[in-house]
mmCIF file of C-alpha atoms in Angstrom:
data_model
loop_
_atom_site.group_PDB
_atom_site.id
_atom_site.type_symbol
_atom_site.label_atom_id
_atom_site.label_comp_id
_atom_site.label_asym_id
_atom_site.label_seq_id
_atom_site.Cartn_x
_atom_site.Cartn_y
_atom_site.Cartn_z
ATOM 1 C CA ASP P 1213 80.388 69.072 68.764
ATOM 2 C CA SER P 1214 83.839 69.612 70.249
ATOM 3 C CA ILE P 1215 82.229 71.227 73.295
ATOM 4 C CA THR P 1216 79.347 68.849 74.010
ATOM 5 C CA SER P 1217 81.162 65.586 73.375
ATOM 6 C CA GLY P 1218 82.026 65.007 77.036
ATOM 7 C CA ALA P 1219 81.522 66.261 80.556
ATOM 8 C CA ILE P 1220 84.144 67.577 82.960
ATOM 9 C CA LYS P 1221 83.190 65.915 86.217
ATOM 10 C CA SER P 1222 85.518 67.567 88.734
ATOM 11 C CA GLU P 1223 87.951 70.406 89.304
ATOM 12 C CA SER P 1224 90.821 67.929 89.685
ATOM 13 C CA GLN P 1225 90.010 66.407 86.288
ATOM 14 C CA ALA P 1226 90.090 69.861 84.694
ATOM 15 C CA GLU P 1227 93.341 70.791 86.458
ATOM 16 C CA ASN P 1228 95.118 67.589 85.433
ATOM 17 C CA LEU P 1229 93.897 67.966 81.852
ATOM 18 C CA ALA P 1230 95.182 71.550 81.684
ATOM 19 C CA ILE P 1231 98.584 70.609 83.141
ATOM 20 C CA GLY P 1232 98.930 67.788 80.630
ATOM 21 C CA LEU P 1233 98.101 70.058 77.697
ATOM 22 C CA LEU P 1234 100.572 72.733 78.822
ATOM 23 C CA LYS P 1235 103.336 70.176 79.342
ATOM 24 C CA GLN P 1236 102.691 68.706 75.890
ATOM 25 C CA SER P 1237 103.093 72.212 74.479
ATOM 26 C CA GLY P 1238 106.325 72.791 76.426
ATOM 27 C CA ILE P 1239 104.980 75.830 78.289
ATOM 28 C CA PHE P 1240 104.836 74.655 81.886
ATOM 29 C CA PRO P 1241 107.859 76.114 83.755
ATOM 30 C CA PRO P 1242 108.647 75.119 87.379
ATOM 31 C CA ASP P 1243 107.364 78.488 88.606
ATOM 32 C CA LEU P 1244 103.845 77.432 87.603
ATOM 33 C CA ASN P 1245 104.201 73.912 88.948
ATOM 34 C CA GLN P 1246 104.751 75.323 92.442
ATOM 35 C CA GLY P 1247 102.167 78.114 92.257
ATOM 36 C CA LYS P 1248 98.465 78.062 93.098
ATOM 37 C CA ARG P 1249 95.679 77.243 90.632
ATOM 38 C CA THR P 1250 92.000 78.028 90.411
ATOM 39 C CA VAL P 1251 89.367 76.079 88.489
ATOM 40 C CA ALA P 1252 85.915 77.217 87.340
ATOM 41 C CA LEU P 1253 83.502 74.611 85.984
ATOM 42 C CA LEU P 1254 81.381 76.138 83.222
ATOM 43 C CA LYS P 1255 78.692 75.552 80.601
ATOM 44 C CA LEU P 1256 77.388 77.167 77.423
ATOM 45 C CA VAL P 1257 74.001 78.905 77.511
ATOM 46 C CA GLY P 1258 72.863 80.350 74.196
ATOM 47 C CA GLY P 1259 76.458 80.599 73.042
ATOM 48 C CA GLU P 1260 77.529 82.386 76.244
ATOM 49 C CA ILE P 1261 79.843 80.953 78.915
ATOM 50 C CA ARG P 1262 78.185 80.690 82.327
ATOM 51 C CA GLN P 1263 78.819 79.100 85.729
ATOM 52 C CA ILE P 1264 77.210 75.727 86.290
ATOM 53 C CA ASP P 1265 74.396 75.345 88.789
ATOM 54 C CA LYS P 1266 74.648 72.900 91.676
ATOM 55 C CA ASN P 1267 74.650 69.246 90.550
ATOM 56 C CA GLU P 1268 75.029 70.231 86.864
ATOM 57 C CA GLU P 1269 77.721 68.673 84.697
ATOM 58 C CA ALA P 1270 80.270 71.031 83.193
ATOM 59 C CA SER P 1271 81.039 71.007 79.490
ATOM 60 C CA LEU P 1272 83.867 73.547 79.909
ATOM 61 C CA ALA P 1273 86.430 74.529 82.503
ATOM 62 C CA ARG P 1274 88.708 77.497 82.969
ATOM 63 C CA VAL P 1275 91.973 76.780 84.760
ATOM 64 C CA ASP P 1276 94.158 79.669 85.909
ATOM 65 C CA PHE P 1277 97.791 79.182 86.896
ATOM 66 C CA PHE P 1278 99.617 81.648 89.132
ATOM 67 C CA ARG P 1279 103.328 82.045 89.808
ATOM 68 C CA GLN P 1280 104.714 80.737 93.051
ATOM 69 C CA ASP P 1281 105.019 83.354 95.805
ATOM 70 C CA VAL P 1282 108.137 85.515 95.880
ATOM 71 C CA ASP P 1283 109.446 86.171 99.411
ATOM 72 C CA LYS P 1284 106.064 84.943 100.691
ATOM 73 C CA LEU P 1285 104.252 87.613 98.627
ATOM 74 C CA SER P 1286 101.667 86.714 95.989
ATOM 75 C CA VAL P 1287 102.212 87.657 92.340
ATOM 76 C CA TYR P 1288 99.306 89.329 90.521
ATOM 77 C CA THR P 1289 98.474 89.680 86.830
ATOM 78 C CA SER P 1290 96.513 92.600 85.370
ATOM 79 C CA ASN P 1291 93.330 90.823 86.532
ATOM 80 C CA PRO P 1292 93.616 89.390 90.072
ATOM 81 C CA LYS P 1293 91.092 86.674 89.204
ATOM 82 C CA LYS P 1294 93.023 85.411 86.182
ATOM 83 C CA GLY P 1295 96.363 83.703 86.018
ATOM 84 C CA SER P 1296 98.810 83.336 83.188
ATOM 85 C CA PRO P 1297 98.314 80.953 81.599
ATOM 86 C CA SER P 1298 94.519 81.008 81.689
ATOM 87 C CA ILE P 1299 93.156 78.095 79.717
ATOM 88 C CA LEU P 1300 89.565 77.351 78.653
ATOM 89 C CA LEU P 1301 89.155 73.690 77.780
ATOM 90 C CA THR P 1302 86.792 70.817 77.063
ATOM 91 C CA SER P 1303 87.064 67.099 77.778
ATOM 92 C CA ASN P 1304 87.031 66.134 74.096
ATOM 93 C CA SER P 1305 88.922 62.903 73.482
ATOM 94 C CA ASP P 1306 90.710 64.607 70.572
ATOM 95 C CA SER P 1307 93.534 66.585 72.203
ATOM 96 C CA LYS P 1308 93.558 68.989 69.230
ATOM 97 C CA LYS P 1309 90.049 70.109 70.187
ATOM 98 C CA GLN P 1310 90.501 70.336 73.949
ATOM 99 C CA ILE P 1311 91.831 73.901 74.143
ATOM 100 C CA LEU P 1312 89.202 76.504 73.256
ATOM 101 C CA SER P 1313 91.310 79.486 74.285
ATOM 102 C CA LEU P 1314 94.676 80.092 75.902
ATOM 103 C CA GLU P 1315 95.952 83.365 77.342
ATOM 104 C CA TYR P 1316 99.639 83.070 78.109
ATOM 105 C CA SER P 1317 102.517 85.393 78.859
ATOM 106 C CA PHE P 1318 105.421 84.388 81.062
ATOM 107 C CA TRP P 1319 108.687 86.204 81.669
ATOM 108 C CA ASN P 1320 111.594 84.648 83.521
ATOM 109 C CA TYR P 1321 113.075 86.620 86.404
ATOM 110 C CA ASP P 1322 116.312 86.032 88.275
ATOM 111 C CA PHE P 1323 115.593 85.997 92.003
ATOM 112 C CA THR P 1324 119.173 85.291 93.116
ATOM 113 C CA SER P 1325 120.582 87.731 95.663
ATOM 114 C CA GLN P 1326 122.874 89.555 93.217
ATOM 115 C CA HIS P 1327 119.846 90.543 91.123
ATOM 116 C CA LEU P 1328 117.724 91.760 94.024
ATOM 117 C CA ALA P 1329 117.440 95.385 95.124
ATOM 118 C CA GLU P 1330 115.719 97.207 97.959
ATOM 119 C CA TYR P 1331 113.506 100.241 97.420
ATOM 120 C CA PRO P 1332 111.627 102.439 99.891
ATOM 121 C CA LEU P 1333 107.933 101.554 100.102
ATOM 122 C CA LYS P 1334 104.900 103.679 100.852
ATOM 123 C CA SER P 1335 103.013 102.830 104.003
ATOM 124 C CA SER P 1336 99.533 101.379 103.525
ATOM 125 C CA ASP P 1337 98.073 104.635 104.909
ATOM 126 C CA GLU P 1338 100.041 106.662 102.354
ATOM 127 C CA ALA P 1339 98.851 104.322 99.617
ATOM 128 C CA TRP P 1340 95.209 104.735 100.655
ATOM 129 C CA MET P 1341 95.550 108.536 100.713
ATOM 130 C CA GLU P 1342 96.936 108.384 97.180
ATOM 131 C CA ILE P 1343 93.964 106.302 96.034
ATOM 132 C CA GLN P 1344 91.568 108.803 97.624
ATOM 133 C CA SER P 1345 93.311 111.479 95.538
ATOM 134 C CA GLY P 1346 92.569 109.572 92.328
ATOM 135 C CA GLY P 1347 95.642 107.346 92.140
ATOM 136 C CA GLY P 1348 95.723 103.635 91.493
ATOM 137 C CA ALA P 1349 94.047 101.441 88.904
ATOM 138 C CA MET P 1350 90.763 99.594 89.295
ATOM 139 C CA VAL P 1351 91.611 96.185 87.863
ATOM 140 C CA TYR P 1352 88.532 94.172 88.828
ATOM 141 C CA PHE P 1353 84.873 94.850 89.535
ATOM 142 C CA ASN P 1354 81.821 92.623 89.682
ATOM 143 C CA LEU P 1355 78.440 92.782 91.376
ATOM 144 C CA VAL P 1356 78.084 90.529 94.417
ATOM 145 C CA GLY P 1357 76.223 87.360 93.440
ATOM 146 C CA LEU P 1358 76.587 87.966 89.695
ATOM 147 C CA ASP P 1359 78.156 85.306 87.499
ATOM 148 C CA PRO P 1360 81.680 86.710 86.850
ATOM 149 C CA ASN P 1361 81.400 85.515 83.242
ATOM 150 C CA ILE P 1362 78.637 88.082 82.611
ATOM 151 C CA PRO P 1363 80.108 91.508 81.756
ATOM 152 C CA TYR P 1364 78.801 94.216 84.062
ATOM 153 C CA THR P 1365 77.347 97.448 82.725
ATOM 154 C CA SER P 1366 78.597 100.852 83.818
ATOM 155 C CA THR P 1367 77.405 101.840 87.253
ATOM 156 C CA THR P 1368 77.965 104.596 89.780
ATOM 157 C CA ILE P 1369 80.062 103.679 92.799
ATOM 158 C CA LEU P 1370 78.905 105.706 95.781
ATOM 159 C CA LYS P 1371 81.437 104.536 98.346
ATOM 160 C CA ILE P 1372 84.006 101.816 98.885
ATOM 161 C CA ARG P 1373 85.119 100.068 102.050
ATOM 162 C CA VAL P 1374 88.562 98.493 102.190
ATOM 163 C CA LYS P 1375 88.362 94.894 103.381
ATOM 164 C CA LYS P 1376 91.996 93.900 102.964
ATOM 165 C CA VAL P 1377 95.307 95.498 101.951
ATOM 166 C CA ILE P 1378 97.929 93.134 100.539
ATOM 167 C CA LEU P 1379 101.530 93.782 99.557
ATOM 168 C CA GLY P 1380 102.388 91.782 96.454
ATOM 169 C CA TYR P 1381 104.125 91.863 93.077
ATOM 170 C CA TYR P 1382 102.747 92.919 89.692
ATOM 171 C CA ASP P 1383 103.507 90.612 86.758
ATOM 172 C CA SER P 1384 102.948 92.584 83.557
ATOM 173 C CA LYS P 1385 102.068 91.028 80.194
ATOM 174 C CA GLU P 1386 104.822 93.205 78.757
ATOM 175 C CA GLN P 1387 108.420 92.344 79.551
ATOM 176 C CA GLN P 1388 109.845 94.358 82.426
ATOM 177 C CA PRO P 1389 113.220 94.179 84.203
ATOM 178 C CA TYR P 1390 111.706 93.151 87.526
ATOM 179 C CA LEU P 1391 108.462 92.330 89.306
ATOM 180 C CA GLU P 1392 107.064 95.595 90.645
ATOM 181 C CA PRO P 1393 105.876 95.733 94.283
ATOM 182 C CA ILE P 1394 102.236 96.831 94.512
ATOM 183 C CA TYR P 1395 99.549 97.321 97.099
ATOM 184 C CA VAL P 1396 96.389 95.349 96.378
ATOM 185 C CA PHE P 1397 93.252 96.864 97.895
ATOM 186 C CA GLU P 1398 90.380 94.379 98.073
ATOM 187 C CA CYS P 1399 87.245 96.444 98.595
ATOM 188 C CA GLU P 1400 83.497 96.291 98.962
ATOM 189 C CA ALA P 1401 81.725 98.778 96.689
ATOM 190 C CA PHE P 1402 78.378 100.349 97.546
ATOM 191 C CA LEU P 1403 76.253 101.181 94.505
ATOM 192 C CA GLU P 1404 72.960 102.807 93.640
ATOM 193 C CA GLY P 1405 69.879 100.757 94.442
ATOM 194 C CA ASP P 1406 71.459 99.185 97.544
ATOM 195 C CA LYS P 1407 73.632 96.961 95.365
ATOM 196 C CA LYS P 1408 77.118 95.874 96.365
ATOM 197 C CA GLY P 1409 80.150 94.950 94.331
ATOM 198 C CA GLU P 1410 83.565 93.388 94.722
ATOM 199 C CA LEU P 1411 86.356 95.721 93.656
ATOM 200 C CA THR P 1412 90.151 95.502 93.485
ATOM 201 C CA ILE P 1413 92.588 98.400 93.100
ATOM 202 C CA TYR P 1414 96.335 98.208 92.397
ATOM 203 C CA LEU P 1415 98.779 100.925 93.406
ATOM 204 C CA PRO P 1416 102.590 100.881 93.012
ATOM 205 C CA ALA P 1417 104.132 100.334 96.443
ATOM 206 C CA ILE P 1418 107.505 101.956 95.737
ATOM 207 C CA THR P 1419 107.632 105.605 96.781
ATOM 208 C CA ASN P 1420 106.823 107.846 93.822
ATOM 209 C CA ASP P 1421 110.247 109.489 93.577
ATOM 210 C CA TRP P 1422 111.751 106.037 92.887
ATOM 211 C CA LEU P 1423 109.201 104.920 90.307
ATOM 212 C CA THR P 1424 110.406 104.501 86.729
ATOM 213 C CA THR P 1425 107.633 102.286 85.340
ATOM 214 C CA PRO P 1426 103.975 103.212 84.714
ATOM 215 C CA GLU P 1427 101.061 101.905 86.718
ATOM 216 C CA PRO P 1428 99.037 99.029 85.245
ATOM 217 C CA THR P 1429 97.069 100.394 82.287
ATOM 218 C CA THR P 1430 93.476 99.825 83.326
ATOM 219 C CA GLU P 1431 90.349 101.747 84.195
ATOM 220 C CA THR P 1432 90.686 104.281 87.004
ATOM 221 C CA THR P 1433 88.004 105.066 89.530
ATOM 222 C CA GLU P 1434 87.147 107.857 91.924
ATOM 223 C CA THR P 1435 86.574 106.872 95.525
ATOM 224 C CA SER P 1436 85.053 108.383 98.615
ATOM 225 C CA SER P 1437 86.294 108.143 102.164
ATOM 226 C CA GLN P 1438 86.831 104.758 103.778
#
């Protein structure tokens, strides 16, 4: 009843509803107000969350909030497709029933000059060689054209092709003294049966002899040549 009592008609409606709920709860810091947001309009099918088809009305929405850029570099959570907070909501008129789930972790960092430090970084070529040797963490994978809300089954990755390499910062769910620079490899994966997938790998960007924190704890993957 709390889910089907109203429709979410637009992404802007979902975004404004999510902002209002977070502000009411006192968990909407300025860092989120200035960062980017993504909205997915959703529905329930047999008790499972799915994307809506064209011209369908949404009964649910997921709104993801991302930190504002730091030194023009994007900040990434453990899943590049999800922000923190990530809120799943309905348009129920009862505000107590509007939030179905909320994933939230947010640590404050001091970005003033006296708290900043410089560290030597790997080159992107060095980072790719390290990934080819088994380094890095695969933090996202999904088959091309598959609803991202449907969990994928295990599959064999034959080869990957790097589409983009991005220098960014890793924002851990656990408290850490600073945002860690990382390389983000956005890749196309080639699978058995002529299938393709979208794949993202994180690798610490600081040279290994300076690293004092572990890599993101996620599934690792073996790769073949570019």
